[in-house]
Short mmCIF file of N, CA, C and O in Angstrom, two decimals:
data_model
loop_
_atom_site.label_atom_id
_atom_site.label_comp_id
_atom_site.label_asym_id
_atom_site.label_seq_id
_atom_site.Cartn_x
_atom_site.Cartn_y
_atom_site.Cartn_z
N UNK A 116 0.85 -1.17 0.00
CA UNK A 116 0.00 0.00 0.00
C UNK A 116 0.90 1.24 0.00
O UNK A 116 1.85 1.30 0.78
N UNK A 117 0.60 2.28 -0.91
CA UNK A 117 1.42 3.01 -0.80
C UNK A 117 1.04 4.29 -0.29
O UNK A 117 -0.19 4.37 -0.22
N UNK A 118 1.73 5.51 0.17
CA UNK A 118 1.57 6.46 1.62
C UNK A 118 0.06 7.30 1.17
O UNK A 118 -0.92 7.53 1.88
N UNK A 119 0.27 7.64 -0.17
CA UNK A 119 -1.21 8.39 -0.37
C UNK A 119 -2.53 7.61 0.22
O UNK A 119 -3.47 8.28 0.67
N UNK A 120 -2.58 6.43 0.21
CA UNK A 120 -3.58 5.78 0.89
C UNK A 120 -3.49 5.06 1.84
O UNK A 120 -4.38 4.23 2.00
N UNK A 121 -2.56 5.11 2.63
CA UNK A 121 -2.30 5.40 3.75
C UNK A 121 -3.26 6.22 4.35
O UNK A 121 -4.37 5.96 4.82
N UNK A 122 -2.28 7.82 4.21
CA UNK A 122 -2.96 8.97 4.33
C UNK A 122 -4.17 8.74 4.59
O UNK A 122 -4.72 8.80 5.68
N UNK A 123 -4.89 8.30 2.93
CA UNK A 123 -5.80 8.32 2.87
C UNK A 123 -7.05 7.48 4.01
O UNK A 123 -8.23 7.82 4.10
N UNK A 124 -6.56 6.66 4.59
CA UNK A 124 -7.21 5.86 5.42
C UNK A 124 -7.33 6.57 6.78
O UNK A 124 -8.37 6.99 7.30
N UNK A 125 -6.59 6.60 7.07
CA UNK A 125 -6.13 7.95 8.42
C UNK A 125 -6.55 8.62 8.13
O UNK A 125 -6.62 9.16 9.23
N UNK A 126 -7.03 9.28 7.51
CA UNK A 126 -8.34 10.63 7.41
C UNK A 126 -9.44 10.21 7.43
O UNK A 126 -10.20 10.90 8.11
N UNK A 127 -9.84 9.40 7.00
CA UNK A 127 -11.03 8.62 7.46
C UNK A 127 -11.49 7.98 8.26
O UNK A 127 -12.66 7.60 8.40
N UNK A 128 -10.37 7.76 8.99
CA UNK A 128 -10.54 7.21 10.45
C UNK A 128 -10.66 8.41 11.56
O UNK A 128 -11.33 8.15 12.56
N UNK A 129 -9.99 9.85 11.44
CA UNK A 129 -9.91 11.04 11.96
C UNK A 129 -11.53 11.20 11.85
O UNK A 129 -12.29 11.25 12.82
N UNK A 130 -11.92 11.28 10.43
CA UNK A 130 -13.52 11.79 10.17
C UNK A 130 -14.37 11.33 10.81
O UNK A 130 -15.23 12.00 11.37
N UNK A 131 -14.25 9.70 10.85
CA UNK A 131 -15.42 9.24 11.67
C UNK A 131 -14.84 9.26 13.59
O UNK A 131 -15.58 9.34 14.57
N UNK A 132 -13.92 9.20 13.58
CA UNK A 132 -14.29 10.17 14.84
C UNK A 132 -15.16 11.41 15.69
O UNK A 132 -15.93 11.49 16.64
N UNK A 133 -14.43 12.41 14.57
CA UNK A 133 -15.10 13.25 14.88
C UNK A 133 -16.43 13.29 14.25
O UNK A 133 -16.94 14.42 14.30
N UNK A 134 -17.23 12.27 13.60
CA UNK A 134 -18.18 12.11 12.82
C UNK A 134 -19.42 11.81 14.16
O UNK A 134 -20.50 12.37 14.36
N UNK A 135 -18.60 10.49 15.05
CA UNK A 135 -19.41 9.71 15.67
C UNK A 135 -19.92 10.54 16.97
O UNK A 135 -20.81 10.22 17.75
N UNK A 136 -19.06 11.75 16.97
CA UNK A 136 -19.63 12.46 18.25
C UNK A 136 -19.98 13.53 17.93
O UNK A 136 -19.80 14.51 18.65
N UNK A 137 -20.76 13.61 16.35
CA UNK A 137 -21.70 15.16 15.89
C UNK A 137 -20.94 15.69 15.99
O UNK A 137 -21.31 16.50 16.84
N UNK A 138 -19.48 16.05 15.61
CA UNK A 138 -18.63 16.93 15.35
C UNK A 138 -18.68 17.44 13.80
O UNK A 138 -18.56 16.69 12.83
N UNK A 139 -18.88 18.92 13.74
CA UNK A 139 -18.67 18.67 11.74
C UNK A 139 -17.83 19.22 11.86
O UNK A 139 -17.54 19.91 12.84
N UNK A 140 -16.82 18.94 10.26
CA UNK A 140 -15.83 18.70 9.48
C UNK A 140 -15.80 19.23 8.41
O UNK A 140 -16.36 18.58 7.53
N UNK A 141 -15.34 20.25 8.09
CA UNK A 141 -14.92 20.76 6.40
C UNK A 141 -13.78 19.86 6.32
O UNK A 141 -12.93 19.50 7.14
N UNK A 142 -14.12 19.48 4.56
CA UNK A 142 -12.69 19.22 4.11
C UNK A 142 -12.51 20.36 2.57
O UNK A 142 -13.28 20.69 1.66
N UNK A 143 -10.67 20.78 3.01
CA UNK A 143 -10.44 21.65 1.96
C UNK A 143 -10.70 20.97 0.61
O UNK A 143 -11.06 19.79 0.59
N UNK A 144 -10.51 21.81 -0.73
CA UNK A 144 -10.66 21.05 -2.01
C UNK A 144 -9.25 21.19 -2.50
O UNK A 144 -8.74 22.31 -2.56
N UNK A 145 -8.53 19.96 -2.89
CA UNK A 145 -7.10 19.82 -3.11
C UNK A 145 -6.02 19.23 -2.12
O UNK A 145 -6.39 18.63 -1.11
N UNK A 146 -5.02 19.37 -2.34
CA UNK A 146 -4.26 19.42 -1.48
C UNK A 146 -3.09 20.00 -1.07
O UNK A 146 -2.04 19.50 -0.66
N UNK A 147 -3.53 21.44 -1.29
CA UNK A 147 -2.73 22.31 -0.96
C UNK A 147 -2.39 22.98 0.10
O UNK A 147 -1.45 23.72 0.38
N UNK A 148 -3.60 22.47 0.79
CA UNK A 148 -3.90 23.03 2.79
C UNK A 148 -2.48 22.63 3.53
O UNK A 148 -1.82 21.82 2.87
N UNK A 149 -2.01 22.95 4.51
CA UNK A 149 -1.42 22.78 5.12
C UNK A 149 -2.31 21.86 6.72
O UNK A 149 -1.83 21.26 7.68
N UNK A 150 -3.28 22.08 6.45
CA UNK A 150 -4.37 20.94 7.22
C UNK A 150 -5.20 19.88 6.02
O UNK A 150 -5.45 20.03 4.82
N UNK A 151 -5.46 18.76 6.99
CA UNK A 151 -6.36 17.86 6.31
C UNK A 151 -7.83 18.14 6.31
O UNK A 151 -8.55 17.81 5.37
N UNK A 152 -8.39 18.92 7.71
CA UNK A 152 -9.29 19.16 7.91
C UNK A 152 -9.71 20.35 8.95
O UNK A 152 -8.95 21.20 9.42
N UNK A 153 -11.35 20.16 9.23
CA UNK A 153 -11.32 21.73 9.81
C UNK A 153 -12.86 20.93 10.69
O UNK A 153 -13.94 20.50 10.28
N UNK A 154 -12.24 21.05 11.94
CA UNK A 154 -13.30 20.47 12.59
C UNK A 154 -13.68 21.26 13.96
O UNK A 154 -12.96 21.82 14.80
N UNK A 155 -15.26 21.08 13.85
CA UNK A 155 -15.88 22.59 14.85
C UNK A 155 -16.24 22.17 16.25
O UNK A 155 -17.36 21.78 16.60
N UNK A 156 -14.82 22.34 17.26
CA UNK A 156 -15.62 21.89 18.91
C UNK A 156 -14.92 23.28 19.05
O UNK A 156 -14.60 24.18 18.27
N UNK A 157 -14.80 22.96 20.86
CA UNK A 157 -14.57 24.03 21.92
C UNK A 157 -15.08 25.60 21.38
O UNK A 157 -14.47 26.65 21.54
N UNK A 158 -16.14 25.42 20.84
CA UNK A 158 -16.63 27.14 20.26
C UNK A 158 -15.31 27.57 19.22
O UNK A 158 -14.84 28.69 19.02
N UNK A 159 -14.99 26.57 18.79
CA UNK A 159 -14.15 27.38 17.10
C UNK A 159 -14.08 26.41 16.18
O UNK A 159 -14.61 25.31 16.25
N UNK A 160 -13.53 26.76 15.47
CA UNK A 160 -13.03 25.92 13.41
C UNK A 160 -11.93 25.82 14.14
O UNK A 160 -11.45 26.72 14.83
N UNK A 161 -11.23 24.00 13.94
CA UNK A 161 -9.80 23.80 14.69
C UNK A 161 -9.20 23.34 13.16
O UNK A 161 -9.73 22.76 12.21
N UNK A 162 -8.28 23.73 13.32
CA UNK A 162 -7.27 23.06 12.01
C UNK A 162 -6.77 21.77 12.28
O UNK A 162 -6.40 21.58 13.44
N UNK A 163 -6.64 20.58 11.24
CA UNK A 163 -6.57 19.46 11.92
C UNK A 163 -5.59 18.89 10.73
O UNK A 163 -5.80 18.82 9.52
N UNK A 164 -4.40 18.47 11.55
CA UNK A 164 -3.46 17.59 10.13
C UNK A 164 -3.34 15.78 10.94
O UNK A 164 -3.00 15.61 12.11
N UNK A 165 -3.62 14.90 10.19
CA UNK A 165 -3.81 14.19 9.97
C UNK A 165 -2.25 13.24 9.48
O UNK A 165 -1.51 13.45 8.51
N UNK A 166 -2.11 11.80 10.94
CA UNK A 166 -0.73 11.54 10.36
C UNK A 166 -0.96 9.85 10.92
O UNK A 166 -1.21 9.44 12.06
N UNK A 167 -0.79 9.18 9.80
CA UNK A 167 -0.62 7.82 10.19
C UNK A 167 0.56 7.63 10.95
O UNK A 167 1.55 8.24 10.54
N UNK A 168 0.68 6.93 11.97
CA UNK A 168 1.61 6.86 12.98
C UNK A 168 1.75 5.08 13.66
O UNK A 168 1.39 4.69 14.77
N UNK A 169 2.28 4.44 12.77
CA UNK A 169 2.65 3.33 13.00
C UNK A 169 4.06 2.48 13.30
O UNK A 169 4.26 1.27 13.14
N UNK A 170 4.93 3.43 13.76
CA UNK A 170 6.45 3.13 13.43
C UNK A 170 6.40 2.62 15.36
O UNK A 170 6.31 3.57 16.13
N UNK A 171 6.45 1.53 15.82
CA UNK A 171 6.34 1.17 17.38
C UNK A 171 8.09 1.38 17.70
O UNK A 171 8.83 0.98 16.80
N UNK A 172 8.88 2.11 19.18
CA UNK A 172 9.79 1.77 19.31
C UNK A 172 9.63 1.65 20.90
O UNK A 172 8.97 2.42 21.58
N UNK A 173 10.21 0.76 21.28
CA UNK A 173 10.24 0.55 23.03
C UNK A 173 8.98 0.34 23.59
O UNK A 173 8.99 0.17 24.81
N UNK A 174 7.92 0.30 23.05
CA UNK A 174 6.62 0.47 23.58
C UNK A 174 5.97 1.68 23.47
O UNK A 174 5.13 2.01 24.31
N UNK A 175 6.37 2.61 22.23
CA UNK A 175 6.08 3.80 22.37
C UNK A 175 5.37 3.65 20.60
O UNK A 175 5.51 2.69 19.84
N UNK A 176 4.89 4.48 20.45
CA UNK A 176 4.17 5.43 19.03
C UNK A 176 5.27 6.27 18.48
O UNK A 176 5.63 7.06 19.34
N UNK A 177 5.94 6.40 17.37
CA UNK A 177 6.66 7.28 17.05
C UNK A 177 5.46 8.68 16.29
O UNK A 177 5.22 8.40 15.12
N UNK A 178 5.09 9.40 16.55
CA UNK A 178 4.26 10.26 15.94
C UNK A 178 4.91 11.52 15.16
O UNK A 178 5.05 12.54 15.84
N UNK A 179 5.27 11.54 13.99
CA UNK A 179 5.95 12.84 13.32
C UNK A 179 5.01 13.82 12.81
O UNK A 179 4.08 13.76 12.02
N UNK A 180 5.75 15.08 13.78
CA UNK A 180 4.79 16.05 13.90
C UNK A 180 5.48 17.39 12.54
O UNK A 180 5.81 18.53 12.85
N UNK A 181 5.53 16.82 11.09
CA UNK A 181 6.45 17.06 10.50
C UNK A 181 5.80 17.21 9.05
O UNK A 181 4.73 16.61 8.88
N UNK A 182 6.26 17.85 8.11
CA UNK A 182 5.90 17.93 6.63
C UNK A 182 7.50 17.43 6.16
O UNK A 182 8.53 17.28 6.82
N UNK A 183 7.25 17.29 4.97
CA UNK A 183 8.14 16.88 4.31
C UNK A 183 8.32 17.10 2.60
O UNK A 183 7.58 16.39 1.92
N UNK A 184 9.24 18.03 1.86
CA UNK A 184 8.98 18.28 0.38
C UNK A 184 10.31 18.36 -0.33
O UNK A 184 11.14 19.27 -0.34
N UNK A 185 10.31 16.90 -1.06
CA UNK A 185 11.38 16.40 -1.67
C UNK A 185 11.88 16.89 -3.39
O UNK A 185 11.84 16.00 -4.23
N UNK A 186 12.22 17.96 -3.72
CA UNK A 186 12.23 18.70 -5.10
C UNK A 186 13.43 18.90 -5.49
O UNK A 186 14.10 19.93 -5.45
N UNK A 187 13.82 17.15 -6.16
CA UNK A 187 15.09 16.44 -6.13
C UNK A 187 15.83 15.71 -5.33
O UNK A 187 15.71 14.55 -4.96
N UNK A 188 17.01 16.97 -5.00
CA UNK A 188 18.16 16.43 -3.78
C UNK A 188 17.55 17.92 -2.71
O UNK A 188 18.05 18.29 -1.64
N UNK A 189 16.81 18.30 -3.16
CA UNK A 189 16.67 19.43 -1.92
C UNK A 189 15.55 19.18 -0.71
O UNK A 189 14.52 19.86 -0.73
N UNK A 190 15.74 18.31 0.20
CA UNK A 190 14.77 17.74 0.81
C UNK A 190 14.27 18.78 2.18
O UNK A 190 15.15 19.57 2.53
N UNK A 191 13.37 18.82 2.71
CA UNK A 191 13.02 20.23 3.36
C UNK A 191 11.96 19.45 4.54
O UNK A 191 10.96 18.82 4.18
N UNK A 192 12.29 19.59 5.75
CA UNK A 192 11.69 19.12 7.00
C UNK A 192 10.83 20.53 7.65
O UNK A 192 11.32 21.56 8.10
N UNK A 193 9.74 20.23 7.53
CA UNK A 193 9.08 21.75 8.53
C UNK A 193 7.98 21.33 9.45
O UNK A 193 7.06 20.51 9.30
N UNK A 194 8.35 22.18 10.52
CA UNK A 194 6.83 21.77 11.61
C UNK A 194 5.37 22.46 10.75
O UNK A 194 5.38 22.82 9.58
N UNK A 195 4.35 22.50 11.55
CA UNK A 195 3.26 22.79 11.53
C UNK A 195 2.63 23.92 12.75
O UNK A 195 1.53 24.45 12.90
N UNK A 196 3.96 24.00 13.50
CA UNK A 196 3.69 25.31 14.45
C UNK A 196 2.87 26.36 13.73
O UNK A 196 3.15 26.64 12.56
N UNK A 197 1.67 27.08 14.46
CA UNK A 197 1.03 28.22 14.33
C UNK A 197 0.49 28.38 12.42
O UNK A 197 0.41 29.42 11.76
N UNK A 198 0.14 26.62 11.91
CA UNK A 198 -0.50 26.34 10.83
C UNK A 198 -1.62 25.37 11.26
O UNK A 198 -2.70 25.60 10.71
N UNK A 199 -1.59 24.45 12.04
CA UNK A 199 -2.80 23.44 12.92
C UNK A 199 -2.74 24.02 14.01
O UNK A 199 -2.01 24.89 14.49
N UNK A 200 -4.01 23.19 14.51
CA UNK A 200 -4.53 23.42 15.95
C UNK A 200 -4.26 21.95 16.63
O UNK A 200 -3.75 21.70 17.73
N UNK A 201 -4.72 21.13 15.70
CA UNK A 201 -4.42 19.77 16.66
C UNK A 201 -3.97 18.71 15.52
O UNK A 201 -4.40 18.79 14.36
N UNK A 202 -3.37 18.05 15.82
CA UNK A 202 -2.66 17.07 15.36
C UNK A 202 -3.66 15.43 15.62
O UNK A 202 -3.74 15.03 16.78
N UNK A 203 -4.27 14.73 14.65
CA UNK A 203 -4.84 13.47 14.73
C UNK A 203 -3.85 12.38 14.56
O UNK A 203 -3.25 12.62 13.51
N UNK A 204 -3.39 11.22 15.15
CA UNK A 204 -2.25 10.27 14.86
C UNK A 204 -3.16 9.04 14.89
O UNK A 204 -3.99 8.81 15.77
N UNK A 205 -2.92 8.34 13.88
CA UNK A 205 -4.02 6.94 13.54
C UNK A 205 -3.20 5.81 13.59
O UNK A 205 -2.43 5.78 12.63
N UNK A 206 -3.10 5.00 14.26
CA UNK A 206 -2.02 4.21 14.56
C UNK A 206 -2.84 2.47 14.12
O UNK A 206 -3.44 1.80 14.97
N UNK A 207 -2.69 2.09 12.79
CA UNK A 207 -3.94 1.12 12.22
C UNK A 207 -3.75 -0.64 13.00
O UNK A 207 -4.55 -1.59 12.96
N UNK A 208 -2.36 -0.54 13.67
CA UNK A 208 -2.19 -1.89 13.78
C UNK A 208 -2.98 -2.09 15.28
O UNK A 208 -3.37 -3.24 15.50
N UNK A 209 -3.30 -0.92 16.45
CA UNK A 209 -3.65 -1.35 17.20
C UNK A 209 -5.15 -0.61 17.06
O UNK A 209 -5.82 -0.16 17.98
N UNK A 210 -5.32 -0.63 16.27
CA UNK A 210 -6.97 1.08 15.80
C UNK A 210 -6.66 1.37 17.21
O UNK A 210 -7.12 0.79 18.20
N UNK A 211 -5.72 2.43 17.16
CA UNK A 211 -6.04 3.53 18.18
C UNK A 211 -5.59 4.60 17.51
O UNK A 211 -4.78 4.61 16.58
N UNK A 212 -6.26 5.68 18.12
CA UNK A 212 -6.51 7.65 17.52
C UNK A 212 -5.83 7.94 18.68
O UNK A 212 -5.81 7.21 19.68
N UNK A 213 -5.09 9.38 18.51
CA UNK A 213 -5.20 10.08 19.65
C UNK A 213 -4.78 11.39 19.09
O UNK A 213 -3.97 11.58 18.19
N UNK A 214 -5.58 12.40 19.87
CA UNK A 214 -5.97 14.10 18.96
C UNK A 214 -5.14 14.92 20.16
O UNK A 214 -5.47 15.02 21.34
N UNK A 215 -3.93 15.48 19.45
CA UNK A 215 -2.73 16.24 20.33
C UNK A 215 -3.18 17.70 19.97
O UNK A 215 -3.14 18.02 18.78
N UNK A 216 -3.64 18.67 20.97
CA UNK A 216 -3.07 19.78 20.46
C UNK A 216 -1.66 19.96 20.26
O UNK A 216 -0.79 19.28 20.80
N UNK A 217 -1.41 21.19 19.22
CA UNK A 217 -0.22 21.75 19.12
C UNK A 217 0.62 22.34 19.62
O UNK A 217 1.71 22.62 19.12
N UNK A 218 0.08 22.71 21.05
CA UNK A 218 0.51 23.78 22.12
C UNK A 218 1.61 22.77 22.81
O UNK A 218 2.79 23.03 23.07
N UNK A 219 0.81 21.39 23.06
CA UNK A 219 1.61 19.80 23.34
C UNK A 219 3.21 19.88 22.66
O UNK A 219 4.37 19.78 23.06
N UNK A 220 2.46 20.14 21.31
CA UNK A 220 3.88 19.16 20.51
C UNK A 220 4.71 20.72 20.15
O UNK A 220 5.93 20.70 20.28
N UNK A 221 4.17 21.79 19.80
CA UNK A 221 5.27 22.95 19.59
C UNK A 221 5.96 22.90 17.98
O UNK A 221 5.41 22.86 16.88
N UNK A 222 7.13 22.90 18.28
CA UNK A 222 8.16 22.88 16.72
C UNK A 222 8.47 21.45 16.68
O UNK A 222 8.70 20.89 15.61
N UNK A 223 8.48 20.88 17.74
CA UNK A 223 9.11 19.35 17.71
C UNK A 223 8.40 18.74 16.62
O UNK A 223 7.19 18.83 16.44
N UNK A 224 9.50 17.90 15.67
CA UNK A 224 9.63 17.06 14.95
C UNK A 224 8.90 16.00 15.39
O UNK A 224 7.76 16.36 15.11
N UNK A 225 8.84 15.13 15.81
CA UNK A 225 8.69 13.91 16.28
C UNK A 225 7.94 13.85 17.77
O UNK A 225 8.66 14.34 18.64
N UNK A 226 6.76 13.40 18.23
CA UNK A 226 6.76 13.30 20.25
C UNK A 226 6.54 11.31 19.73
O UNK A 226 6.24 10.62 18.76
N UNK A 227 6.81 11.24 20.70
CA UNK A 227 6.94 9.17 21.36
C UNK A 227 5.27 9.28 22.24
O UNK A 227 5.02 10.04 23.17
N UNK A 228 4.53 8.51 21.76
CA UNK A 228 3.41 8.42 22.80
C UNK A 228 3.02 7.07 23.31
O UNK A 228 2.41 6.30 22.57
N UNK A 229 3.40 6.72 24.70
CA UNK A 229 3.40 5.53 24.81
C UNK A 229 2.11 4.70 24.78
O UNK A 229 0.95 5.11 24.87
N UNK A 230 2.70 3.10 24.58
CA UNK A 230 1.73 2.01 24.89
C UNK A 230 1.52 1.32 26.07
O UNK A 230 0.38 1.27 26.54
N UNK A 231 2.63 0.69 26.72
CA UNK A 231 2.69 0.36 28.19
C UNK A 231 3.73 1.20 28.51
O UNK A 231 4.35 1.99 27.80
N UNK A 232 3.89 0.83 30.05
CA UNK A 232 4.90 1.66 30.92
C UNK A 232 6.26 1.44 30.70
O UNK A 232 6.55 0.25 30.77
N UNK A 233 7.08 2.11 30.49
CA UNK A 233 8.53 2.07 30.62
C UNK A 233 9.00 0.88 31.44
O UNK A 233 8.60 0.54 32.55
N UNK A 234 9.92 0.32 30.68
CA UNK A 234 10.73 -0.76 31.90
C UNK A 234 11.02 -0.41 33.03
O UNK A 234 10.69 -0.84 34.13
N UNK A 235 12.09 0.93 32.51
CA UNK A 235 12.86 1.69 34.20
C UNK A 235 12.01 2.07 34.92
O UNK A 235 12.42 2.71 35.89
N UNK A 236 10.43 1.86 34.81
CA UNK A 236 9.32 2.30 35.58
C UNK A 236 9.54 3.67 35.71
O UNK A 236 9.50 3.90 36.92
N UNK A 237 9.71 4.46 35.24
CA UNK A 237 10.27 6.09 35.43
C UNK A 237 8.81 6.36 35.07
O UNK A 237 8.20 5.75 34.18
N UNK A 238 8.22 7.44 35.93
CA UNK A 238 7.04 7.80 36.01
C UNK A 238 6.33 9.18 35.66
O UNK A 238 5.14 9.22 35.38
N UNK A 239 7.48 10.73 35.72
CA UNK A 239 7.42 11.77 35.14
C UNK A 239 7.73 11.26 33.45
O UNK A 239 8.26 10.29 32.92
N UNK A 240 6.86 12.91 32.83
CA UNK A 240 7.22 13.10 31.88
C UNK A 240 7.15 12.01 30.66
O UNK A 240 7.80 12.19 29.63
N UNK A 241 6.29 10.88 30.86
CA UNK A 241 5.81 10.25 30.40
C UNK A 241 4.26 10.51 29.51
O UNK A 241 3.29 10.90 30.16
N UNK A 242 4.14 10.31 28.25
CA UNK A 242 2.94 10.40 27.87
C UNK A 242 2.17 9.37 27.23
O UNK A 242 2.55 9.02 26.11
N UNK A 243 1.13 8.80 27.74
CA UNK A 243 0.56 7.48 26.49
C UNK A 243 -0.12 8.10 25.90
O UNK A 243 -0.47 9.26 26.12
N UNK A 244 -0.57 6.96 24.53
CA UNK A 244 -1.54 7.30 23.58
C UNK A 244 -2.86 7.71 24.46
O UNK A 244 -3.62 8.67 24.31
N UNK A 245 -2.87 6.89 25.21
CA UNK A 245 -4.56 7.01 25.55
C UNK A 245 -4.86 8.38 26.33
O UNK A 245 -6.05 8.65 26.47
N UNK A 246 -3.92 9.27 26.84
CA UNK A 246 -3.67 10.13 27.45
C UNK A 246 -4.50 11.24 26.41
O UNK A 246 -5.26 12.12 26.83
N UNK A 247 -4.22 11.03 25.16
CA UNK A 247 -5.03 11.64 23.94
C UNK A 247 -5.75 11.30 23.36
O UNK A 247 -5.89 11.83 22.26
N UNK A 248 -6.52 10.37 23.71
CA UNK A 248 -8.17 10.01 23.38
C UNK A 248 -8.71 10.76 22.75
O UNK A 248 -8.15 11.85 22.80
N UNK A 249 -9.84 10.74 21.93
CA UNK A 249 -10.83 11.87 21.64
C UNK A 249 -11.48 12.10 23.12
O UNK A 249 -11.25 13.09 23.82
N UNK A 250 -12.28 11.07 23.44
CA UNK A 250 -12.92 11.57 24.56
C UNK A 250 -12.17 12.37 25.87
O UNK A 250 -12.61 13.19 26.67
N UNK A 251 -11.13 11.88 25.74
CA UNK A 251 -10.32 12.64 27.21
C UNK A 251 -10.28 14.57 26.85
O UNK A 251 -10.68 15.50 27.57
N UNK A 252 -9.67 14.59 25.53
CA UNK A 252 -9.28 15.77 24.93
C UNK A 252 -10.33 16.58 24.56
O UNK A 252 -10.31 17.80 24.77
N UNK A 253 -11.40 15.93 23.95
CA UNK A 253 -12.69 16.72 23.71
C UNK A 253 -13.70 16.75 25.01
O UNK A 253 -14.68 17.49 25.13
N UNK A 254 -13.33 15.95 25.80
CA UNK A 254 -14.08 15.89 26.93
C UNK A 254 -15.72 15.59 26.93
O UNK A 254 -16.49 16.20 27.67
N UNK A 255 -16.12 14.52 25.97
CA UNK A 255 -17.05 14.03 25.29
C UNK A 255 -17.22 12.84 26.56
O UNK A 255 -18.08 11.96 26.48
#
């Protein structure tokens, strides 16, 4: 399968999320947005980019909070700072979602969102997936 439908699946899994709890959803025409979508809670239009997130390391989610535009050998890494509002990560092998604001992730490239607990049992500064639920985050 290749990444466009990927993508493509992970947005559709984002949609009916926010589908299943009467949330509506613009989607732009094209794909020139710097969001996938535009979805209406907390009293506003949230900008929403959309990222399959399946890469597991240590027990963690690798989630890249990242664009990417390859035009040749000139390859170009950029956040999404102060372009989204929240970040959707669709992770297909275990169907789990989890909806990050941006305020969370910042300029960072990459956040780790865990699955179980750390070996070293280290207990700060730890974040799981489920920590970003829809329901936790939307408070649904």
């Amino acid at each position: 399968m290749n990444s466009k439908t990927k993508g493509s699946i992970s947005e559709a899994r984002a949609l009916y999320e926010f589908q299943k709890r009467n949330i509506p959803v613009c989607i732009p025409w094209g794909d020139n947005e710097r969001y996938d979508m535009i979805a209406e809670f907390n009293g506003k239009f949230n900008r929403i980019q959309v990222k399959t997130a399946n890469e597991e390391e240590n027990g963690s989610i690798k989630c890249y909070c990242r664009s990417s535009t390859n035009h040749t050998t000139n390859k170009k890494l950029s956040t999404y700072e102060n372009e989204v509002d929240y970040f959707v990560f669709v992770n297909s092998i275990y169907d789990i979602v989890a909806i990050v604001p941006i305020d969370f992730i910042g300029e960072k490239k990459v956040i780790s969102l865990r699955l179980i607990p750390p070996l070293n049992n280290q207990k700060t500064n730890i974040n799981y997936f489920s920590d970003f639920s829809f329901d936790k985050i939307l408070g649904e």
